[in-house]
mmCIF file of N, CA and C in Angstrom:
data_model
loop_
_atom_site.group_PDB
_atom_site.id
_atom_site.type_symbol
_atom_site.label_atom_id
_atom_site.label_comp_id
_atom_site.label_asym_id
_atom_site.label_seq_id
_atom_site.Cartn_x
_atom_site.Cartn_y
_atom_site.Cartn_z
ATOM 1 N N MET A 168 199.762 219.372 201.838
ATOM 2 C CA MET A 168 198.316 219.190 202.157
ATOM 3 C C MET A 168 198.132 218.664 203.515
ATOM 4 N N ALA A 169 197.490 219.327 204.300
ATOM 5 C CA ALA A 169 197.023 218.796 205.696
ATOM 6 C C ALA A 169 195.874 217.986 205.563
ATOM 7 N N LEU A 170 195.865 216.698 205.227
ATOM 8 C CA LEU A 170 194.722 215.951 205.036
ATOM 9 C C LEU A 170 194.404 215.346 206.465
ATOM 10 N N GLN A 171 193.163 215.521 207.027
ATOM 11 C CA GLN A 171 192.702 214.959 208.195
ATOM 12 C C GLN A 171 192.122 213.539 208.209
ATOM 13 N N GLY A 172 191.775 213.319 206.970
ATOM 14 C CA GLY A 172 190.975 211.959 206.773
ATOM 15 C C GLY A 172 189.688 212.087 206.175
ATOM 16 N N ILE A 173 188.908 211.040 206.080
ATOM 17 C CA ILE A 173 187.589 211.099 205.589
ATOM 18 C C ILE A 173 186.616 211.869 206.454
ATOM 19 N N HIS A 174 186.052 213.003 205.780
ATOM 20 C CA HIS A 174 185.076 213.872 206.583
ATOM 21 C C HIS A 174 183.581 213.171 206.519
ATOM 22 N N HIS A 175 183.290 212.774 205.386
ATOM 23 C CA HIS A 175 181.891 212.083 205.146
ATOM 24 C C HIS A 175 181.961 211.272 203.789
ATOM 25 N N VAL A 176 180.914 210.428 203.655
ATOM 26 C CA VAL A 176 180.679 209.787 202.429
ATOM 27 C C VAL A 176 179.148 210.349 202.286
ATOM 28 N N ALA A 177 179.132 210.759 200.951
ATOM 29 C CA ALA A 177 177.729 211.277 200.569
ATOM 30 C C ALA A 177 176.743 210.290 199.681
ATOM 31 N N MET A 178 175.542 210.246 199.929
ATOM 32 C CA MET A 178 174.625 209.304 199.190
ATOM 33 C C MET A 178 173.544 210.465 198.595
ATOM 34 N N ALA A 179 173.311 210.105 197.349
ATOM 35 C CA ALA A 179 172.236 210.744 196.612
ATOM 36 C C ALA A 179 171.024 209.977 196.804
ATOM 37 N N VAL A 180 169.849 210.740 197.391
ATOM 38 C CA VAL A 180 168.656 210.117 197.542
ATOM 39 C C VAL A 180 167.517 210.849 197.016
ATOM 40 N N ASP A 181 166.473 209.988 196.837
ATOM 41 C CA ASP A 181 165.211 210.747 196.276
ATOM 42 C C ASP A 181 164.514 211.474 197.368
ATOM 43 N N ASP A 182 164.333 210.869 198.540
ATOM 44 C CA ASP A 182 163.465 211.485 199.547
ATOM 45 C C ASP A 182 164.344 211.494 200.928
ATOM 46 N N LEU A 183 164.642 212.643 201.141
ATOM 47 C CA LEU A 183 165.621 212.969 202.347
ATOM 48 C C LEU A 183 165.058 212.300 203.621
ATOM 49 N N ASP A 184 163.740 212.608 203.813
ATOM 50 C CA ASP A 184 163.098 212.185 205.166
ATOM 51 C C ASP A 184 163.261 210.598 205.114
ATOM 52 N N ALA A 185 162.848 209.994 204.106
ATOM 53 C CA ALA A 185 162.769 208.396 204.266
ATOM 54 C C ALA A 185 164.262 207.985 204.421
ATOM 55 N N ALA A 186 165.150 208.574 203.698
ATOM 56 C CA ALA A 186 166.632 208.114 203.870
ATOM 57 C C ALA A 186 166.996 208.317 205.372
ATOM 58 N N ILE A 187 166.756 209.505 205.933
ATOM 59 C CA ILE A 187 167.083 209.802 207.428
ATOM 60 C C ILE A 187 166.371 208.633 208.143
ATOM 61 N N ASP A 188 165.242 208.228 207.923
ATOM 62 C CA ASP A 188 164.484 207.240 208.723
ATOM 63 C C ASP A 188 165.203 205.948 208.543
ATOM 64 N N THR A 189 165.713 205.517 207.457
ATOM 65 C CA THR A 189 166.240 204.326 207.142
ATOM 66 C C THR A 189 167.597 204.327 207.962
ATOM 67 N N TYR A 190 168.493 205.367 207.796
ATOM 68 C CA TYR A 190 169.745 205.293 208.641
ATOM 69 C C TYR A 190 169.420 205.349 210.082
ATOM 70 N N ALA A 191 168.460 205.920 210.587
ATOM 71 C CA ALA A 191 168.146 205.835 212.034
ATOM 72 C C ALA A 191 167.553 204.553 212.432
ATOM 73 N N ARG A 192 166.765 203.952 211.673
ATOM 74 C CA ARG A 192 165.992 202.651 211.953
ATOM 75 C C ARG A 192 167.191 201.433 211.995
ATOM 76 N N LEU A 193 167.970 201.556 210.794
ATOM 77 C CA LEU A 193 168.775 200.288 210.724
ATOM 78 C C LEU A 193 170.194 200.494 211.369
ATOM 79 N N TYR A 194 170.703 201.714 211.382
ATOM 80 C CA TYR A 194 172.055 201.837 211.794
ATOM 81 C C TYR A 194 172.216 202.765 213.036
ATOM 82 N N GLY A 195 170.940 203.324 213.555
ATOM 83 C CA GLY A 195 170.989 204.037 214.825
ATOM 84 C C GLY A 195 171.617 205.408 214.509
ATOM 85 N N GLY A 196 171.365 205.866 213.210
ATOM 86 C CA GLY A 196 171.923 207.189 212.809
ATOM 87 C C GLY A 196 171.240 208.349 213.527
ATOM 88 N N VAL A 197 171.911 209.252 213.866
ATOM 89 C CA VAL A 197 171.467 210.562 214.489
ATOM 90 C C VAL A 197 171.700 211.808 213.558
ATOM 91 N N VAL A 198 170.779 212.561 213.127
ATOM 92 C CA VAL A 198 170.932 213.858 212.472
ATOM 93 C C VAL A 198 171.736 214.732 213.195
ATOM 94 N N GLU A 199 172.915 215.285 212.784
ATOM 95 C CA GLU A 199 173.685 216.232 213.266
ATOM 96 C C GLU A 199 173.336 217.709 212.718
ATOM 97 N N LEU A 200 172.970 217.573 211.540
ATOM 98 C CA LEU A 200 172.759 218.786 210.768
ATOM 99 C C LEU A 200 171.774 218.683 209.676
ATOM 100 N N ARG A 201 170.952 219.617 209.470
ATOM 101 C CA ARG A 201 169.993 219.391 208.198
ATOM 102 C C ARG A 201 169.999 220.837 207.639
ATOM 103 N N ASP A 202 170.150 220.950 206.377
ATOM 104 C CA ASP A 202 170.360 222.227 205.852
ATOM 105 C C ASP A 202 169.873 222.291 204.282
ATOM 106 N N ARG A 203 169.678 223.312 203.683
ATOM 107 C CA ARG A 203 169.061 223.549 202.316
ATOM 108 C C ARG A 203 170.042 224.489 201.755
ATOM 109 N N LEU A 204 170.635 224.039 200.446
ATOM 110 C CA LEU A 204 171.445 225.023 199.725
ATOM 111 C C LEU A 204 170.866 225.288 198.453
ATOM 112 N N ASP A 205 170.026 226.429 198.308
ATOM 113 C CA ASP A 205 169.334 226.722 197.012
ATOM 114 C C ASP A 205 170.329 226.958 195.919
ATOM 115 N N ALA A 206 171.533 227.465 196.209
ATOM 116 C CA ALA A 206 172.433 227.695 195.226
ATOM 117 C C ALA A 206 172.963 226.416 194.718
ATOM 118 N N GLN A 207 173.025 225.276 195.309
ATOM 119 C CA GLN A 207 173.413 224.067 194.734
ATOM 120 C C GLN A 207 172.332 223.102 194.515
ATOM 121 N N GLY A 208 171.005 223.581 194.771
ATOM 122 C CA GLY A 208 169.955 222.887 194.531
ATOM 123 C C GLY A 208 169.768 221.418 195.296
ATOM 124 N N ILE A 209 170.187 221.566 196.578
ATOM 125 C CA ILE A 209 170.001 220.452 197.408
ATOM 126 C C ILE A 209 169.415 220.716 198.831
ATOM 127 N N VAL A 210 168.915 219.799 199.349
ATOM 128 C CA VAL A 210 168.614 219.507 200.796
ATOM 129 C C VAL A 210 169.279 218.389 201.367
ATOM 130 N N GLY A 211 169.993 218.615 202.546
ATOM 131 C CA GLY A 211 170.902 217.525 202.993
ATOM 132 C C GLY A 211 170.803 217.439 204.391
ATOM 133 N N ALA A 212 171.449 216.431 204.957
ATOM 134 C CA ALA A 212 171.526 216.124 206.323
ATOM 135 C C ALA A 212 172.904 215.365 206.612
ATOM 136 N N TYR A 213 173.740 215.748 207.640
ATOM 137 C CA TYR A 213 174.727 214.905 208.060
ATOM 138 C C TYR A 213 174.119 213.968 209.048
ATOM 139 N N VAL A 214 174.449 212.728 208.878
ATOM 140 C CA VAL A 214 173.778 211.664 209.829
ATOM 141 C C VAL A 214 174.998 211.030 210.351
ATOM 142 N N ARG A 215 174.987 210.905 211.780
ATOM 143 C CA ARG A 215 176.186 210.326 212.579
ATOM 144 C C ARG A 215 175.797 208.911 212.505
ATOM 145 N N VAL A 216 176.622 207.967 212.180
ATOM 146 C CA VAL A 216 176.537 206.522 212.179
ATOM 147 C C VAL A 216 177.832 206.055 212.839
ATOM 148 N N GLY A 217 177.533 205.722 214.117
ATOM 149 C CA GLY A 217 178.736 205.371 214.990
ATOM 150 C C GLY A 217 179.762 206.584 214.983
ATOM 151 N N GLY A 218 180.927 206.588 214.719
ATOM 152 C CA GLY A 218 181.846 207.730 214.855
ATOM 153 C C GLY A 218 182.003 208.354 213.532
ATOM 154 N N ASP A 219 181.203 208.013 212.560
ATOM 155 C CA ASP A 219 181.375 208.617 211.211
ATOM 156 C C ASP A 219 180.122 209.291 210.622
ATOM 157 N N LEU A 220 180.366 210.185 209.631
ATOM 158 C CA LEU A 220 179.365 210.869 209.058
ATOM 159 C C LEU A 220 178.854 210.404 207.634
ATOM 160 N N VAL A 221 177.649 210.214 207.431
ATOM 161 C CA VAL A 221 177.004 209.989 206.189
ATOM 162 C C VAL A 221 176.300 211.260 205.722
ATOM 163 N N GLU A 222 176.431 211.771 204.586
ATOM 164 C CA GLU A 222 175.756 212.877 204.035
ATOM 165 C C GLU A 222 174.540 212.281 203.197
ATOM 166 N N LEU A 223 173.404 212.703 203.331
ATOM 167 C CA LEU A 223 172.424 212.374 202.633
ATOM 168 C C LEU A 223 171.828 213.669 201.834
ATOM 169 N N LEU A 224 171.804 213.556 200.539
ATOM 170 C CA LEU A 224 171.662 214.641 199.685
ATOM 171 C C LEU A 224 170.346 214.371 198.781
ATOM 172 N N ALA A 225 169.383 215.352 198.658
ATOM 173 C CA ALA A 225 168.212 215.086 197.964
ATOM 174 C C ALA A 225 168.211 216.434 197.013
ATOM 175 N N PRO A 226 167.768 216.200 195.783
ATOM 176 C CA PRO A 226 167.809 217.606 194.905
ATOM 177 C C PRO A 226 166.444 218.377 195.373
ATOM 178 N N THR A 227 166.572 219.738 195.015
ATOM 179 C CA THR A 227 165.420 220.467 195.155
ATOM 180 C C THR A 227 164.497 220.424 193.925
ATOM 181 N N GLY A 228 165.134 219.890 192.772
ATOM 182 C CA GLY A 228 164.541 219.783 191.443
ATOM 183 C C GLY A 228 165.286 218.891 190.553
ATOM 184 N N PRO A 229 164.660 218.584 189.433
ATOM 185 C CA PRO A 229 165.140 217.708 188.452
ATOM 186 C C PRO A 229 166.526 218.375 187.797
ATOM 187 N N ASP A 230 166.381 219.650 187.558
ATOM 188 C CA ASP A 230 167.433 220.294 186.878
ATOM 189 C C ASP A 230 168.683 220.864 187.718
ATOM 190 N N THR A 231 169.048 220.034 188.638
ATOM 191 C CA THR A 231 170.181 220.326 189.604
ATOM 192 C C THR A 231 171.193 219.203 189.466
ATOM 193 N N PRO A 232 172.406 219.487 190.026
ATOM 194 C CA PRO A 232 173.535 218.464 189.895
ATOM 195 C C PRO A 232 172.991 217.100 190.417
ATOM 196 N N VAL A 233 172.452 217.208 191.663
ATOM 197 C CA VAL A 233 171.995 216.009 192.270
ATOM 198 C C VAL A 233 170.781 215.282 191.650
ATOM 199 N N GLY A 234 169.956 216.142 191.117
ATOM 200 C CA GLY A 234 168.745 215.752 190.318
ATOM 201 C C GLY A 234 169.133 214.923 189.023
ATOM 202 N N ARG A 235 170.123 215.544 188.361
ATOM 203 C CA ARG A 235 170.717 214.909 187.189
ATOM 204 C C ARG A 235 171.331 213.653 187.645
ATOM 205 N N PHE A 236 172.239 213.598 188.665
ATOM 206 C CA PHE A 236 172.917 212.458 189.069
ATOM 207 C C PHE A 236 171.796 211.332 189.243
ATOM 208 N N LEU A 237 170.767 211.635 190.026
ATOM 209 C CA LEU A 237 169.720 210.670 190.292
ATOM 210 C C LEU A 237 168.976 210.024 188.975
ATOM 211 N N ALA A 238 168.800 211.139 188.087
ATOM 212 C CA ALA A 238 168.170 210.620 186.768
ATOM 213 C C ALA A 238 169.088 209.770 185.973
ATOM 214 N N LYS A 239 170.221 210.042 186.021
ATOM 215 C CA LYS A 239 171.301 209.205 185.245
ATOM 216 C C LYS A 239 171.640 207.791 185.875
ATOM 217 N N ARG A 240 171.918 207.877 187.322
ATOM 218 C CA ARG A 240 172.576 206.780 187.955
ATOM 219 C C ARG A 240 171.645 206.168 189.019
ATOM 220 N N GLY A 241 170.601 206.962 189.501
ATOM 221 C CA GLY A 241 169.664 206.451 190.580
ATOM 222 C C GLY A 241 170.419 206.755 191.902
ATOM 223 N N PRO A 242 169.580 206.412 192.932
ATOM 224 C CA PRO A 242 170.146 206.657 194.259
ATOM 225 C C PRO A 242 171.416 205.853 194.532
ATOM 226 N N GLY A 243 172.505 206.288 195.376
ATOM 227 C CA GLY A 243 173.478 205.779 195.636
ATOM 228 C C GLY A 243 174.561 206.721 196.085
ATOM 229 N N MET A 244 175.888 206.103 196.026
ATOM 230 C CA MET A 244 176.992 206.891 196.492
ATOM 231 C C MET A 244 177.146 208.000 195.511
ATOM 232 N N HIS A 245 177.373 209.281 196.028
ATOM 233 C CA HIS A 245 177.500 210.393 195.229
ATOM 234 C C HIS A 245 179.014 210.918 195.264
ATOM 235 N N HIS A 246 179.644 211.008 196.427
ATOM 236 C CA HIS A 246 181.026 211.524 196.520
ATOM 237 C C HIS A 246 181.577 211.083 197.938
ATOM 238 N N VAL A 247 182.884 211.172 197.922
ATOM 239 C CA VAL A 247 183.590 211.132 199.275
ATOM 240 C C VAL A 247 184.271 212.400 199.494
ATOM 241 N N ALA A 248 184.203 212.828 200.804
ATOM 242 C CA ALA A 248 184.746 214.004 201.273
ATOM 243 C C ALA A 248 185.945 213.971 202.194
ATOM 244 N N TYR A 249 187.008 214.645 201.917
ATOM 245 C CA TYR A 249 188.102 214.536 202.939
ATOM 246 C C TYR A 249 188.278 215.848 203.575
ATOM 247 N N ALA A 250 188.566 215.712 204.875
ATOM 248 C CA ALA A 250 188.641 216.900 205.808
ATOM 249 C C ALA A 250 190.181 217.437 205.518
ATOM 250 N N VAL A 251 190.345 218.749 205.237
ATOM 251 C CA VAL A 251 191.606 219.344 205.193
ATOM 252 C C VAL A 251 191.762 220.675 205.872
ATOM 253 N N ASP A 252 192.971 220.980 206.280
ATOM 254 C CA ASP A 252 193.090 222.397 207.147
ATOM 255 C C ASP A 252 192.583 223.601 206.211
ATOM 256 N N ASP A 253 193.057 223.609 205.003
ATOM 257 C CA ASP A 253 192.968 224.750 204.218
ATOM 258 C C ASP A 253 192.426 224.403 202.709
ATOM 259 N N VAL A 254 191.028 224.699 202.456
ATOM 260 C CA VAL A 254 190.503 224.166 201.254
ATOM 261 C C VAL A 254 191.272 224.837 200.148
ATOM 262 N N ALA A 255 191.603 226.209 200.072
ATOM 263 C CA ALA A 255 192.274 226.868 199.112
ATOM 264 C C ALA A 255 193.548 226.446 198.764
ATOM 265 N N ALA A 256 194.471 226.151 199.724
ATOM 266 C CA ALA A 256 195.655 225.625 199.486
ATOM 267 C C ALA A 256 195.702 224.256 199.001
ATOM 268 N N THR A 257 194.666 223.416 199.361
ATOM 269 C CA THR A 257 194.517 222.108 199.010
ATOM 270 C C THR A 257 194.257 222.122 197.526
ATOM 271 N N LEU A 258 193.288 222.913 197.137
ATOM 272 C CA LEU A 258 193.047 223.098 195.668
ATOM 273 C C LEU A 258 194.124 223.341 194.825
ATOM 274 N N ALA A 259 195.025 224.398 195.258
ATOM 275 C CA ALA A 259 196.261 224.781 194.572
ATOM 276 C C ALA A 259 197.010 223.311 194.415
ATOM 277 N N GLU A 260 197.233 222.707 195.504
ATOM 278 C CA GLU A 260 198.105 221.576 195.578
ATOM 279 C C GLU A 260 197.641 220.440 194.581
ATOM 280 N N LEU A 261 196.302 220.208 194.663
ATOM 281 C CA LEU A 261 195.574 219.203 193.807
ATOM 282 C C LEU A 261 195.767 219.729 192.470
ATOM 283 N N ALA A 262 195.543 220.836 192.036
ATOM 284 C CA ALA A 262 195.801 221.402 190.594
ATOM 285 C C ALA A 262 197.261 221.214 190.165
ATOM 286 N N ALA A 263 198.318 221.568 191.019
ATOM 287 C CA ALA A 263 199.455 221.335 190.714
ATOM 288 C C ALA A 263 199.925 219.984 190.399
ATOM 289 N N GLY A 264 199.161 218.969 191.218
ATOM 290 C CA GLY A 264 199.443 217.546 190.842
ATOM 291 C C GLY A 264 198.588 217.038 189.762
ATOM 292 N N GLY A 265 197.978 217.635 189.014
ATOM 293 C CA GLY A 265 197.241 217.268 187.853
ATOM 294 C C GLY A 265 195.705 217.048 188.077
ATOM 295 N N ALA A 266 195.050 217.352 189.204
ATOM 296 C CA ALA A 266 193.777 216.960 189.398
ATOM 297 C C ALA A 266 192.967 217.994 188.520
ATOM 298 N N THR A 267 191.707 217.787 188.128
ATOM 299 C CA THR A 267 190.991 218.636 187.330
ATOM 300 C C THR A 267 189.962 219.112 188.376
ATOM 301 N N LEU A 268 189.872 220.457 188.712
ATOM 302 C CA LEU A 268 189.127 221.110 189.562
ATOM 303 C C LEU A 268 187.674 221.443 188.976
ATOM 304 N N ILE A 269 186.677 221.144 189.889
ATOM 305 C CA ILE A 269 185.332 221.607 189.456
ATOM 306 C C ILE A 269 185.225 223.168 190.029
ATOM 307 N N ASP A 270 185.716 223.207 191.348
ATOM 308 C CA ASP A 270 185.747 224.576 192.031
ATOM 309 C C ASP A 270 187.065 225.077 192.035
ATOM 310 N N GLU A 271 187.232 226.196 191.353
ATOM 311 C CA GLU A 271 188.597 226.817 191.571
ATOM 312 C C GLU A 271 188.778 227.562 192.878
ATOM 313 N N GLN A 272 187.675 227.766 193.561
ATOM 314 C CA GLN A 272 187.777 228.553 194.899
ATOM 315 C C GLN A 272 186.701 227.884 195.752
ATOM 316 N N PRO A 273 187.018 227.790 197.167
ATOM 317 C CA PRO A 273 186.117 227.339 198.057
ATOM 318 C C PRO A 273 184.793 227.941 198.118
ATOM 319 N N ARG A 274 183.777 227.398 198.340
ATOM 320 C CA ARG A 274 182.456 227.716 198.393
ATOM 321 C C ARG A 274 181.785 227.188 199.546
ATOM 322 N N PRO A 275 180.591 227.734 200.094
ATOM 323 C CA PRO A 275 179.944 227.227 201.220
ATOM 324 C C PRO A 275 179.267 225.981 200.892
ATOM 325 N N GLY A 276 179.409 225.113 201.724
ATOM 326 C CA GLY A 276 178.650 223.700 201.751
ATOM 327 C C GLY A 276 177.586 223.642 202.775
ATOM 328 N N LEU A 277 177.294 222.415 202.963
ATOM 329 C CA LEU A 277 176.229 221.888 204.080
ATOM 330 C C LEU A 277 176.843 222.568 205.328
ATOM 331 N N GLY A 278 175.893 223.314 206.106
ATOM 332 C CA GLY A 278 176.309 223.687 207.452
ATOM 333 C C GLY A 278 177.180 224.880 207.405
ATOM 334 N N GLY A 279 177.596 225.501 206.228
ATOM 335 C CA GLY A 279 178.528 226.540 206.123
ATOM 336 C C GLY A 279 179.812 226.250 205.982
ATOM 337 N N HIS A 280 180.209 224.933 206.002
ATOM 338 C CA HIS A 280 181.591 224.383 205.793
ATOM 339 C C HIS A 280 182.080 224.960 204.546
ATOM 340 N N LEU A 281 183.424 225.313 204.404
ATOM 341 C CA LEU A 281 183.965 225.710 203.132
ATOM 342 C C LEU A 281 184.344 224.432 202.437
ATOM 343 N N VAL A 282 183.929 224.308 201.166
ATOM 344 C CA VAL A 282 184.143 223.067 200.317
ATOM 345 C C VAL A 282 184.636 223.317 198.944
ATOM 346 N N ALA A 283 185.009 222.277 198.255
ATOM 347 C CA ALA A 283 185.350 222.515 196.786
ATOM 348 C C ALA A 283 185.275 221.080 196.131
ATOM 349 N N PHE A 284 184.924 220.840 195.116
ATOM 350 C CA PHE A 284 184.959 219.481 194.290
ATOM 351 C C PHE A 284 186.049 219.354 193.179
ATOM 352 N N VAL A 285 186.343 218.273 193.170
ATOM 353 C CA VAL A 285 187.405 217.669 192.318
ATOM 354 C C VAL A 285 186.728 216.685 191.226
ATOM 355 N N HIS A 286 187.058 217.026 189.961
ATOM 356 C CA HIS A 286 186.404 216.051 189.021
ATOM 357 C C HIS A 286 186.661 214.622 189.085
ATOM 358 N N PRO A 287 185.574 213.845 188.866
ATOM 359 C CA PRO A 287 185.874 212.418 188.857
ATOM 360 C C PRO A 287 186.823 211.820 187.810
ATOM 361 N N GLU A 288 186.958 212.622 186.604
ATOM 362 C CA GLU A 288 187.916 212.140 185.753
ATOM 363 C C GLU A 288 189.283 212.022 186.079
ATOM 364 N N SER A 289 189.724 212.954 187.087
ATOM 365 C CA SER A 289 191.060 212.858 187.580
ATOM 366 C C SER A 289 191.132 212.174 188.973
ATOM 367 N N GLN A 290 190.029 211.324 189.409
ATOM 368 C CA GLN A 290 190.078 210.698 190.600
ATOM 369 C C GLN A 290 189.565 209.300 190.436
ATOM 370 N N HIS A 291 189.934 208.723 189.216
ATOM 371 C CA HIS A 291 189.535 207.403 188.816
ATOM 372 C C HIS A 291 187.983 207.008 189.123
ATOM 373 N N GLY A 292 187.275 208.052 188.550
ATOM 374 C CA GLY A 292 185.774 207.874 188.430
ATOM 375 C C GLY A 292 185.049 208.257 189.754
ATOM 376 N N VAL A 293 185.728 208.770 190.731
ATOM 377 C CA VAL A 293 185.026 209.175 192.049
ATOM 378 C C VAL A 293 184.851 210.773 192.197
ATOM 379 N N LEU A 294 183.799 211.190 192.389
ATOM 380 C CA LEU A 294 183.679 212.629 192.734
ATOM 381 C C LEU A 294 184.333 212.812 194.014
ATOM 382 N N VAL A 295 185.126 213.776 194.299
ATOM 383 C CA VAL A 295 185.818 214.106 195.575
ATOM 384 C C VAL A 295 185.603 215.538 196.041
ATOM 385 N N GLU A 296 185.114 215.655 197.329
ATOM 386 C CA GLU A 296 185.003 216.940 197.910
ATOM 387 C C GLU A 296 186.117 217.155 198.866
ATOM 388 N N VAL A 297 186.726 218.376 199.022
ATOM 389 C CA VAL A 297 187.589 218.669 200.190
ATOM 390 C C VAL A 297 186.722 219.719 201.024
ATOM 391 N N VAL A 298 186.816 219.505 202.321
ATOM 392 C CA VAL A 298 185.940 220.248 203.334
ATOM 393 C C VAL A 298 186.938 220.851 204.313
ATOM 394 N N ALA A 299 186.703 221.934 204.757
ATOM 395 C CA ALA A 299 187.524 222.698 205.807
ATOM 396 C C ALA A 299 187.362 221.914 207.081
ATOM 397 N N ALA A 300 188.343 221.317 207.675
ATOM 398 C CA ALA A 300 188.232 220.594 208.849
ATOM 399 C C ALA A 300 187.694 221.283 210.026
ATOM 400 N N HIS A 301 188.243 222.576 210.126
ATOM 401 C CA HIS A 301 187.716 223.468 211.237
ATOM 402 C C HIS A 301 187.176 224.720 210.906
ATOM 403 N N ASP A 302 185.914 224.711 210.669
ATOM 404 C CA ASP A 302 185.348 225.935 210.274
ATOM 405 C C ASP A 302 184.949 226.935 211.358
#
């Protein structure tokens, strides 16, 4: 697995605009990308804070994965994403190592990056996303 490091840390938020404002005001965050993924029921933004990315995710409705997350847990840390060279190959390696995959195949994520998720039950309670490092 050609792991590049952490790509971003994602936060589930109720109000994307308010969250972007908070990250800009408090941390000097700058929006690098804002996107809507109707298939996943989210609107989101990559916000650059220093040299790192924070992904802010808001649901498009209550019956979406992030909507259900917010209803159950409230706003806060949603997942950590690792940049990899090849998402499909990484999924195969993770599955062979005993990880429980949510996505068997890569799919489009925010900004068109190829992504896939690994179930928190095999990651000590943390939802993990793998993201193509070079799309």
